[in-house]
Each structure stands twice: as C-alpha cells, then as structure tokens.
CSV table of C-alpha atoms in Angstrom, one decimal:
chain,number,residue,atom,x,y,z
A,1,MET,CA,0.0,0.0,0.0
A,2,ALA,CA,1.6,3.3,-1.2
A,3,ARG,CA,-0.2,5.8,1.1
A,4,ALA,CA,-0.7,9.3,-0.3
A,5,ASP,CA,1.7,11.9,0.8
A,6,ILE,CA,-0.6,13.9,3.2
A,7,ASP,CA,0.1,15.5,6.6
A,8,TRP,CA,-2.5,13.3,8.3
A,9,GLY,CA,-2.0,14.9,11.7
A,10,ASN,CA,-3.0,18.3,10.3
A,11,LEU,CA,-5.8,17.2,8.0
A,12,GLY,CA,-8.9,19.4,8.3
A,13,PHE,CA,-12.6,18.5,7.8
A,14,ALA,CA,-12.8,19.6,4.2
A,15,TYR,CA,-13.3,18.3,0.7
A,16,ARG,CA,-10.4,17.0,-1.4
A,17,ALA,CA,-11.1,15.4,-4.8
A,18,LEU,CA,-9.8,11.9,-5.0
A,19,PRO,CA,-9.0,9.9,-8.2
A,20,GLU,CA,-12.1,7.7,-8.3
A,21,ARG,CA,-15.8,7.9,-7.5
A,22,TYR,CA,-18.8,5.7,-8.4
A,23,VAL,CA,-21.7,6.8,-10.6
A,24,SER,CA,-24.9,5.2,-11.8
A,25,ASN,CA,-27.7,6.8,-13.7
A,26,TYR,CA,-31.4,6.1,-13.7
A,27,ALA,CA,-33.5,6.5,-16.9
A,28,ASP,CA,-36.4,4.6,-18.5
A,29,GLY,CA,-37.3,3.0,-15.2
A,30,ALA,CA,-34.0,1.4,-14.3
A,31,TRP,CA,-30.6,2.0,-12.9
A,32,ASP,CA,-27.7,1.4,-15.3
A,33,ALA,CA,-24.7,-0.9,-14.5
A,34,GLY,CA,-22.8,2.0,-13.0
A,35,GLY,CA,-19.1,2.0,-12.2
A,36,LEU,CA,-16.0,4.0,-11.2
A,37,THR,CA,-15.1,7.2,-12.9
A,38,SER,CA,-12.4,9.8,-12.6
A,39,GLU,CA,-14.7,12.6,-13.5
A,40,SER,CA,-15.5,14.8,-10.4
A,41,THR,CA,-17.7,17.4,-12.3
A,42,VAL,CA,-21.4,16.9,-12.6
A,43,THR,CA,-23.0,18.4,-15.8
A,44,ILE,CA,-26.8,18.7,-15.8
A,45,SER,CA,-29.5,20.7,-17.5
A,46,GLU,CA,-30.6,24.1,-16.2
A,47,CYS,CA,-34.0,22.5,-15.9
A,48,ALA,CA,-32.9,19.5,-13.8
A,49,GLY,CA,-35.3,18.6,-11.0
A,50,ILE,CA,-32.6,19.0,-8.3
A,51,LEU,CA,-32.3,22.7,-9.2
A,52,HIS,CA,-36.0,23.5,-8.9
A,53,TYR,CA,-37.8,21.1,-6.6
A,54,CYS,CA,-34.9,19.8,-4.5
A,55,GLN,CA,-35.2,16.1,-5.1
A,56,GLU,CA,-32.0,15.0,-3.4
A,57,VAL,CA,-31.1,12.6,-0.6
A,58,PHE,CA,-27.6,11.8,0.8
A,59,GLU,CA,-25.7,9.8,3.3
A,60,GLY,CA,-22.4,10.0,5.3
A,61,LEU,CA,-20.2,7.3,6.5
A,62,LYS,CA,-16.5,6.6,7.0
A,63,ALA,CA,-13.8,4.1,6.3
A,64,TYR,CA,-11.0,3.4,8.8
A,65,GLU,CA,-7.7,1.6,9.1
A,66,THR,CA,-8.0,-0.7,12.1
A,67,VAL,CA,-5.3,-1.6,14.7
A,68,ASP,CA,-4.4,-4.7,12.7
A,69,GLY,CA,-4.0,-2.9,9.4
A,70,HIS,CA,-7.4,-3.7,7.7
A,71,ILE,CA,-9.6,-1.1,6.0
A,72,VAL,CA,-13.2,-1.3,7.2
A,73,THR,CA,-16.5,0.5,7.1
A,74,PHE,CA,-19.0,0.8,10.0
A,75,ARG,CA,-22.5,-0.5,9.4
A,76,PRO,CA,-22.8,0.5,5.8
A,77,ASP,CA,-25.9,-1.6,5.4
A,78,LEU,CA,-27.8,0.8,7.7
A,79,ASN,CA,-26.8,3.7,5.5
A,80,ALA,CA,-28.0,1.8,2.4
A,81,ALA,CA,-31.4,1.1,4.1
A,82,ARG,CA,-31.8,4.7,5.2
A,83,MET,CA,-31.0,6.1,1.8
A,84,TYR,CA,-33.4,3.6,0.2
A,85,ALA,CA,-36.2,4.8,2.5
A,86,SER,CA,-35.3,8.5,2.1
A,87,ALA,CA,-35.4,8.3,-1.7
A,88,ALA,CA,-38.8,6.5,-1.7
A,89,TYR,CA,-40.3,9.2,0.6
A,90,LEU,CA,-39.2,11.9,-2.0
A,91,GLU,CA,-40.7,9.9,-4.9
A,92,MET,CA,-37.3,9.1,-6.2
A,93,PRO,CA,-36.0,5.7,-7.4
A,94,SER,CA,-34.3,3.9,-4.5
A,95,PHE,CA,-30.8,2.7,-5.2
A,96,PRO,CA,-30.6,-1.1,-4.4
A,97,GLU,CA,-29.1,-1.7,-1.0
A,98,GLU,CA,-26.7,-4.4,-2.1
A,99,ARG,CA,-25.4,-2.2,-4.9
A,100,PHE,CA,-24.9,0.7,-2.4
A,101,VAL,CA,-22.6,-1.5,-0.2
A,102,GLU,CA,-20.8,-2.7,-3.3
A,103,ALA,CA,-20.3,0.9,-4.4
A,104,VAL,CA,-18.8,1.8,-1.0
A,105,ASP,CA,-16.4,-1.2,-1.3
A,106,ALA,CA,-15.4,-0.1,-4.8
A,107,VAL,CA,-14.7,3.5,-4.0
A,108,VAL,CA,-12.8,2.7,-0.8
A,109,THR,CA,-10.7,0.1,-2.7
A,110,ALA,CA,-10.0,2.5,-5.6
A,111,ASN,CA,-8.9,5.2,-3.2
A,112,ARG,CA,-7.2,3.0,-0.6
A,113,ASP,CA,-4.0,5.1,-0.7
A,114,TYR,CA,-6.1,8.0,0.9
A,115,VAL,CA,-7.3,6.1,3.9
A,116,PRO,CA,-5.6,7.7,6.9
A,117,PRO,CA,-3.3,5.5,9.0
A,118,TYR,CA,-4.4,4.0,12.2
A,119,GLY,CA,-3.8,6.3,15.1
A,120,SER,CA,-4.1,9.6,13.1
A,121,ASP,CA,-7.7,10.2,14.3
A,122,ALA,CA,-8.5,10.8,10.7
A,123,SER,CA,-10.7,8.8,8.3
A,124,LEU,CA,-11.9,8.5,4.7
A,125,TYR,CA,-15.3,10.2,4.6
A,126,LEU,CA,-17.8,8.7,2.1
A,127,ARG,CA,-20.7,10.8,0.7
A,128,PRO,CA,-23.3,8.9,-1.3
A,129,LEU,CA,-26.1,11.0,-2.9
A,130,ILE,CA,-29.0,10.7,-5.3
A,131,PHE,CA,-30.3,13.7,-7.2
A,132,ALA,CA,-32.8,14.5,-10.0
A,133,THR,CA,-31.2,15.1,-13.3
A,134,GLY,CA,-34.3,14.8,-15.4
A,135,GLU,CA,-35.8,18.1,-16.8
A,136,VAL,CA,-39.0,19.2,-15.0
A,137,ILE,CA,-40.7,22.6,-15.2
A,138,GLY,CA,-44.0,21.6,-13.6
A,139,VAL,CA,-44.1,20.5,-10.0
A,140,LYS,CA,-43.7,16.7,-10.2
A,141,PRO,CA,-41.0,14.0,-9.8
A,142,ALA,CA,-38.3,13.9,-12.4
A,143,ASP,CA,-37.8,10.9,-14.7
A,144,ALA,CA,-34.0,10.7,-14.5
A,145,TYR,CA,-31.6,10.6,-11.5
A,146,GLN,CA,-28.0,10.0,-10.6
A,147,PHE,CA,-26.5,8.1,-7.8
A,148,ARG,CA,-23.0,9.3,-7.0
A,149,LEU,CA,-20.6,8.2,-4.2
A,150,PHE,CA,-17.3,10.0,-3.6
A,151,ALA,CA,-14.7,9.9,-0.9
A,152,THR,CA,-12.5,12.5,0.8
A,153,PRO,CA,-10.0,12.1,3.6
A,154,VAL,CA,-10.9,14.2,6.7
A,155,GLY,CA,-9.3,14.9,10.0
A,156,PRO,CA,-11.1,14.9,13.4
A,157,TYR,CA,-14.2,17.1,13.4
A,158,PHE,CA,-12.9,18.7,16.6
A,159,LYS,CA,-9.2,19.5,16.5
A,160,GLY,CA,-7.6,18.8,19.9
A,161,GLY,CA,-10.6,16.8,21.2
A,162,ALA,CA,-14.2,17.5,21.7
A,163,LYS,CA,-14.9,20.4,24.0
A,164,PRO,CA,-18.5,20.9,25.4
A,165,VAL,CA,-20.6,23.1,23.2
A,166,ARG,CA,-23.1,25.8,24.0
A,167,LEU,CA,-26.5,25.5,22.6
A,168,CYS,CA,-29.5,27.8,22.3
A,169,VAL,CA,-33.2,26.8,21.9
A,170,SER,CA,-34.0,27.9,18.4
A,171,ASP,CA,-36.9,30.2,17.6
A,172,PHE,CA,-37.3,28.3,14.3
A,173,ASP,CA,-38.7,24.9,13.6
A,174,ARG,CA,-36.5,22.2,12.0
A,175,ALA,CA,-39.3,20.0,10.7
A,176,ALA,CA,-43.1,19.8,10.5
A,177,PRO,CA,-44.8,17.0,12.6
A,178,HIS,CA,-45.7,15.1,9.4
A,179,GLY,CA,-42.9,16.4,7.2
A,180,THR,CA,-39.5,15.2,6.1
A,181,GLY,CA,-37.5,15.4,9.4
A,182,HIS,CA,-37.2,11.6,9.5
A,183,ILE,CA,-35.3,11.3,6.2
A,184,LYS,CA,-31.8,12.4,5.2
A,185,ALA,CA,-32.7,15.0,2.5
A,186,GLY,CA,-30.6,18.0,1.6
A,187,LEU,CA,-33.7,20.2,1.9
A,188,ASN,CA,-33.8,19.6,5.7
A,189,TYR,CA,-30.2,20.9,6.1
A,190,ALA,CA,-30.9,23.9,3.9
A,191,MET,CA,-33.8,24.7,6.2
A,192,SER,CA,-31.5,24.7,9.2
A,193,LEU,CA,-28.8,27.0,7.8
A,194,HIS,CA,-30.5,30.3,8.7
A,195,ALA,CA,-31.2,29.1,12.2
A,196,TYR,CA,-27.6,28.0,12.6
A,197,MET,CA,-26.2,31.3,11.4
A,198,VAL,CA,-28.5,33.2,13.8
A,199,ALA,CA,-27.3,31.0,16.7
A,200,HIS,CA,-23.7,31.4,15.7
A,201,ALA,CA,-24.0,35.2,15.4
A,202,ALA,CA,-25.4,35.2,19.0
A,203,GLY,CA,-22.3,33.3,20.2
A,204,PHE,CA,-23.7,29.7,20.3
A,205,ASP,CA,-22.3,26.6,18.7
A,206,GLU,CA,-25.5,25.0,17.7
A,207,ASN,CA,-29.3,25.0,18.0
A,208,MET,CA,-31.6,22.8,20.0
A,209,PHE,CA,-34.8,22.4,18.0
A,210,LEU,CA,-38.0,21.7,19.9
A,211,ASP,CA,-41.0,19.9,18.4
A,212,ALA,CA,-42.9,22.2,16.0
A,213,ALA,CA,-46.4,21.2,17.3
A,214,THR,CA,-46.0,22.1,21.0
A,215,ARG,CA,-42.5,23.5,21.4
A,216,THR,CA,-42.1,21.6,24.6
A,217,TYR,CA,-40.2,18.4,23.6
A,218,VAL,CA,-36.5,18.1,22.6
A,219,GLU,CA,-36.0,16.9,19.0
A,220,GLU,CA,-32.5,17.3,17.5
A,221,THR,CA,-30.0,19.9,16.2
A,222,GLY,CA,-29.7,20.8,12.5
A,223,GLY,CA,-27.5,17.7,12.0
A,224,ALA,CA,-27.3,15.5,15.1
A,225,ASN,CA,-29.4,13.5,17.5
A,226,PHE,CA,-29.3,14.0,21.3
A,227,LEU,CA,-28.2,11.7,24.1
A,228,PHE,CA,-28.8,12.5,27.8
A,229,VAL,CA,-27.6,10.8,31.0
A,230,THR,CA,-29.6,11.0,34.2
A,231,LYS,CA,-28.0,11.4,37.6
A,232,ASP,CA,-28.4,7.7,38.2
A,233,GLY,CA,-26.7,6.8,35.0
A,234,THR,CA,-29.6,6.0,32.7
A,235,VAL,CA,-29.1,6.9,29.0
A,236,VAL,CA,-32.0,8.8,27.6
A,237,THR,CA,-32.6,9.6,23.9
A,238,PRO,CA,-35.5,11.6,22.5
A,239,LYS,CA,-38.2,9.7,20.5
A,240,SER,CA,-40.1,11.5,17.7
A,241,ASP,CA,-41.4,10.8,14.2
A,242,SER,CA,-39.6,14.0,13.1
A,243,ILE,CA,-36.1,12.9,14.2
A,244,LEU,CA,-33.6,11.5,11.7
A,245,PRO,CA,-32.8,7.9,12.8
A,246,SER,CA,-29.1,8.4,13.4
A,247,ILE,CA,-27.0,5.3,12.9
A,248,THR,CA,-24.5,6.6,15.4
A,249,ARG,CA,-27.2,7.2,18.0
A,250,ARG,CA,-28.7,3.7,17.4
A,251,SER,CA,-25.3,2.1,17.8
A,252,LEU,CA,-24.5,4.1,21.0
A,253,VAL,CA,-27.9,3.0,22.5
A,254,TYR,CA,-27.1,-0.6,21.7
A,255,ILE,CA,-23.7,-0.3,23.2
A,256,ALA,CA,-25.1,1.3,26.4
A,257,GLU,CA,-27.7,-1.4,26.9
A,258,HIS,CA,-26.1,-4.6,25.6
A,259,ILE,CA,-22.4,-4.1,26.0
A,260,LEU,CA,-22.0,-1.7,29.0
A,261,GLY,CA,-25.2,-3.0,30.8
A,262,MET,CA,-26.7,0.5,31.3
A,263,LYS,CA,-30.4,1.3,31.5
A,264,VAL,CA,-31.6,2.9,28.3
A,265,GLU,CA,-34.8,4.9,27.6
A,266,GLU,CA,-36.0,6.0,24.2
A,267,ARG,CA,-38.9,8.3,24.8
A,268,PRO,CA,-40.2,11.8,24.3
A,269,VAL,CA,-38.0,14.2,26.3
A,270,ALA,CA,-39.6,17.3,27.7
A,271,PHE,CA,-37.4,20.4,27.6
A,272,ALA,CA,-38.3,20.9,31.3
A,273,GLU,CA,-36.4,17.7,32.1
A,274,LEU,CA,-33.0,19.1,31.1
A,275,ARG,CA,-32.2,20.4,34.6
A,276,ASP,CA,-32.5,16.8,35.8
A,277,PHE,CA,-29.8,15.4,33.5
A,278,ALA,CA,-26.1,15.0,34.5
A,279,GLU,CA,-24.7,14.8,31.0
A,280,GLY,CA,-25.8,15.8,27.5
A,281,GLY,CA,-24.4,15.2,24.1
A,282,LEU,CA,-24.9,15.4,20.3
A,283,CYS,CA,-24.2,12.3,18.3
A,284,GLY,CA,-23.5,11.8,14.6
A,285,THR,CA,-21.1,10.4,12.0
A,286,ALA,CA,-18.7,13.4,12.0
A,287,ALA,CA,-17.8,13.6,15.6
A,288,VAL,CA,-19.4,10.5,17.2
A,289,ILE,CA,-20.3,12.4,20.4
A,290,SER,CA,-20.0,16.2,21.0
A,291,PRO,CA,-20.6,17.0,24.7
A,292,ILE,CA,-23.1,19.7,25.7
A,293,GLY,CA,-22.0,22.2,28.3
A,294,SER,CA,-25.1,24.4,28.5
A,295,VAL,CA,-28.4,25.2,26.8
A,296,THR,CA,-29.8,28.7,26.8
A,297,HIS,CA,-33.5,29.4,26.4
A,298,GLY,CA,-34.2,33.1,26.4
A,299,ASP,CA,-32.7,34.4,29.7
A,300,ASP,CA,-32.6,30.9,31.2
A,301,VAL,CA,-29.3,29.0,31.1
A,302,ILE,CA,-29.2,25.3,31.9
A,303,ALA,CA,-25.6,24.1,32.7
A,304,PHE,CA,-25.0,20.4,32.8
A,305,PRO,CA,-23.1,19.2,35.9
A,306,SER,CA,-20.5,17.5,33.6
A,307,GLY,CA,-19.2,21.1,33.0
A,308,MET,CA,-17.6,23.1,30.1
A,309,GLU,CA,-14.2,21.4,30.1
A,310,HIS,CA,-14.7,17.7,29.4
A,311,MET,CA,-17.1,15.1,28.2
A,312,GLY,CA,-19.0,13.5,31.1
A,313,PRO,CA,-17.9,10.0,32.3
A,314,VAL,CA,-20.8,8.0,30.8
A,315,LEU,CA,-20.7,9.7,27.4
A,316,GLN,CA,-16.9,9.2,27.4
A,317,LYS,CA,-17.3,5.5,28.0
A,318,LEU,CA,-19.8,5.3,25.2
A,319,TYR,CA,-17.5,7.2,22.9
A,320,ASP,CA,-14.5,5.1,23.7
A,321,THR,CA,-16.4,1.9,23.2
A,322,LEU,CA,-17.8,2.9,19.8
A,323,ARG,CA,-14.4,4.2,18.5
A,324,GLY,CA,-12.8,1.0,19.8
A,325,ILE,CA,-15.3,-1.0,17.8
A,326,GLN,CA,-14.6,1.0,14.7
A,327,LEU,CA,-10.8,0.8,15.0
A,328,GLY,CA,-10.7,-2.9,16.0
A,329,THR,CA,-9.6,-2.5,19.7
A,330,VAL,CA,-13.0,-3.6,21.0
A,331,GLU,CA,-14.9,-6.6,19.8
A,332,ALA,CA,-17.7,-5.6,17.5
A,333,PRO,CA,-21.2,-7.0,17.5
A,334,GLU,CA,-21.9,-9.3,14.6
A,335,GLY,CA,-22.3,-7.5,11.3
A,336,TRP,CA,-21.2,-4.1,12.5
A,337,ILE,CA,-17.8,-4.0,10.7
A,338,ARG,CA,-17.4,-4.7,7.0
A,339,LYS,CA,-13.8,-5.5,6.1
A,340,ILE,CA,-12.9,-4.2,2.6
A,341,CYS,CA,-9.2,-5.0,2.4
C-alpha cells in the first residue's frame, strides 16, 4: 500500500477530490450498470429537477484503518437502508441496498491510498447521494436521476478533542410534525442553515430544536441527535417521528444497553427535564459524540453538571467503546464491521 503523501495529523474536515468515485444513472425506469469514474464534475440541464424542486437525498459514513491494518466501514448496510427509504419518501427511485454497499467497497478500494493511517484520528469520509437530473418545469417528480458516491480524507471534526458546546433553543422549527424530518434529505439541512447562522451570530455553537407542534419536547439539532444521561446513569434519547434515525445514535444506544449494561430509555424528552440530567451530548457520524456544556432558552441558562471542560464519564465511556469497535480494539457486535481489504 503506497499511502498518499498527506500530513495526516493536520488534516482538516474539508473536501479533497480523489482519483475515483462511483456513478450510476437512472433512466427509462431502471438504474444502469454503474461504475467507477475519474470525472468529479457533474453536468446537468438548467431545468434538472434538483435545481428546482430539491429532489435529493444523501448519506455520510467513514472508512477506517484498524489496529491490525485492515480497512473497514462501520454498518454501511444501515446507510444503504436509510437512503433507500429516504429516496422513496421523496418519490425518487431507491438505489438497491446491495449495490450501495458494493459501491462503497469499490470507492474505498479504488482510493485506498487515501485512507488515513491508524492512530491519526482521521478517516476516509464517504458521501453517497441521489439527485434528480431529469428536466421538469411543472411540480412533479423527475424521470431521470444520478447516484454518486465520492470519498475524501478528513481529520477529526474537533481539532484537539471535543470540548463541550453551548446550545440555544431555536426560535425556528426544524421539521413539521408530518414532514421530512425523519429522512436524510438535503432540503432539511438547507432549512436549518439560517437558524444555525442566527445562533452562531449570538455566540452559540448550535441550536436545540423543539417539536414544532407544542415546542415543549426536545428533538435534535440541525444535523445531530441528542443523548442525555440521568443522575443515576440512565441513558435517555428523544423519540419522535420528526427525528432522523441516526446510525451513530442507534449504535450508542445498543452499546449502552447490551455491552455496557446500562439502563436505556428511548422516549419523548420534555425540555423541562433538562435540569435533571447529569450529561448531554450530540451524536452523529462526523464527531461521534459532542458533549453539551449548556443550553440557553431566552434568559434561562441550563448548565450540565459535567461542565464546560470535558465530556462526562458516561458519554466518554460510550464514545471510547464505539471508537474502539470502529478501530478494532473492541470486539464488534456481529455485522457491524465490514472488512474491505
């Protein structure tokens, strides 16, 4: 393996075009054979459906080098299943799940020289997406689409380790009660950008979105699920039909209950409960867990006992276990790790 000449220790979280990506096109009711290509530029009509009616879904996952030198991905079958469901909800053709996993394998193998070395805390980030390429001027689904999967090496989401973040309760709604909050569509993230910029301008790191119907229950941020820990060590995660089913969150919940023997509750979480929690965190592919230091709602500031300096002990144990599974230092549950090479 002739690894690329990159300063892995100073790699940021940004896009770098790599030699190969996978592309398959949908037309006349079927996906074509697809395959690898060196072309990183997408050329579409000015009337393509993605540009007008936002038919687009995407995923995010990573490839890692393990302690024993293998290159692996973490639960790609769940990304495949989630993308399949997301596409169907937006009236797009779903990409077959087995082909999704094969495309992941192909892109990682073709760009294996760009998989960061074990111990660098970096990874190969994979971005699969489906978008409408067919021309539409009236409001309706397009008749042609492209599935594309590219890779880019990224450093840790938080340089120097995850420090507790400051959140504010957003005045905006992330998703309607019967809307698209439960699928991974680009339009959801576009809707969160203004709220994020408002929060950032006010000195906060992220938003806490409450449910749109009553504005009393915690849902998620613009791009991550929540995990909380009670003072007696119970792990609690919000349950709502408007929350994206995070693969990282589902994995952490399984680890808490079945590996670490913790009590777990998946249920609606009232904002009023926050003062009763010992720890809070955001969870997602990019950072795994980002600890929460405080949440501000108007003039009210709720500070978690775990503080503004470090991740709390329960979330730290969950983080260490999941990262250990990904990197091969902790035995993985069956089917969680897919060895590519």
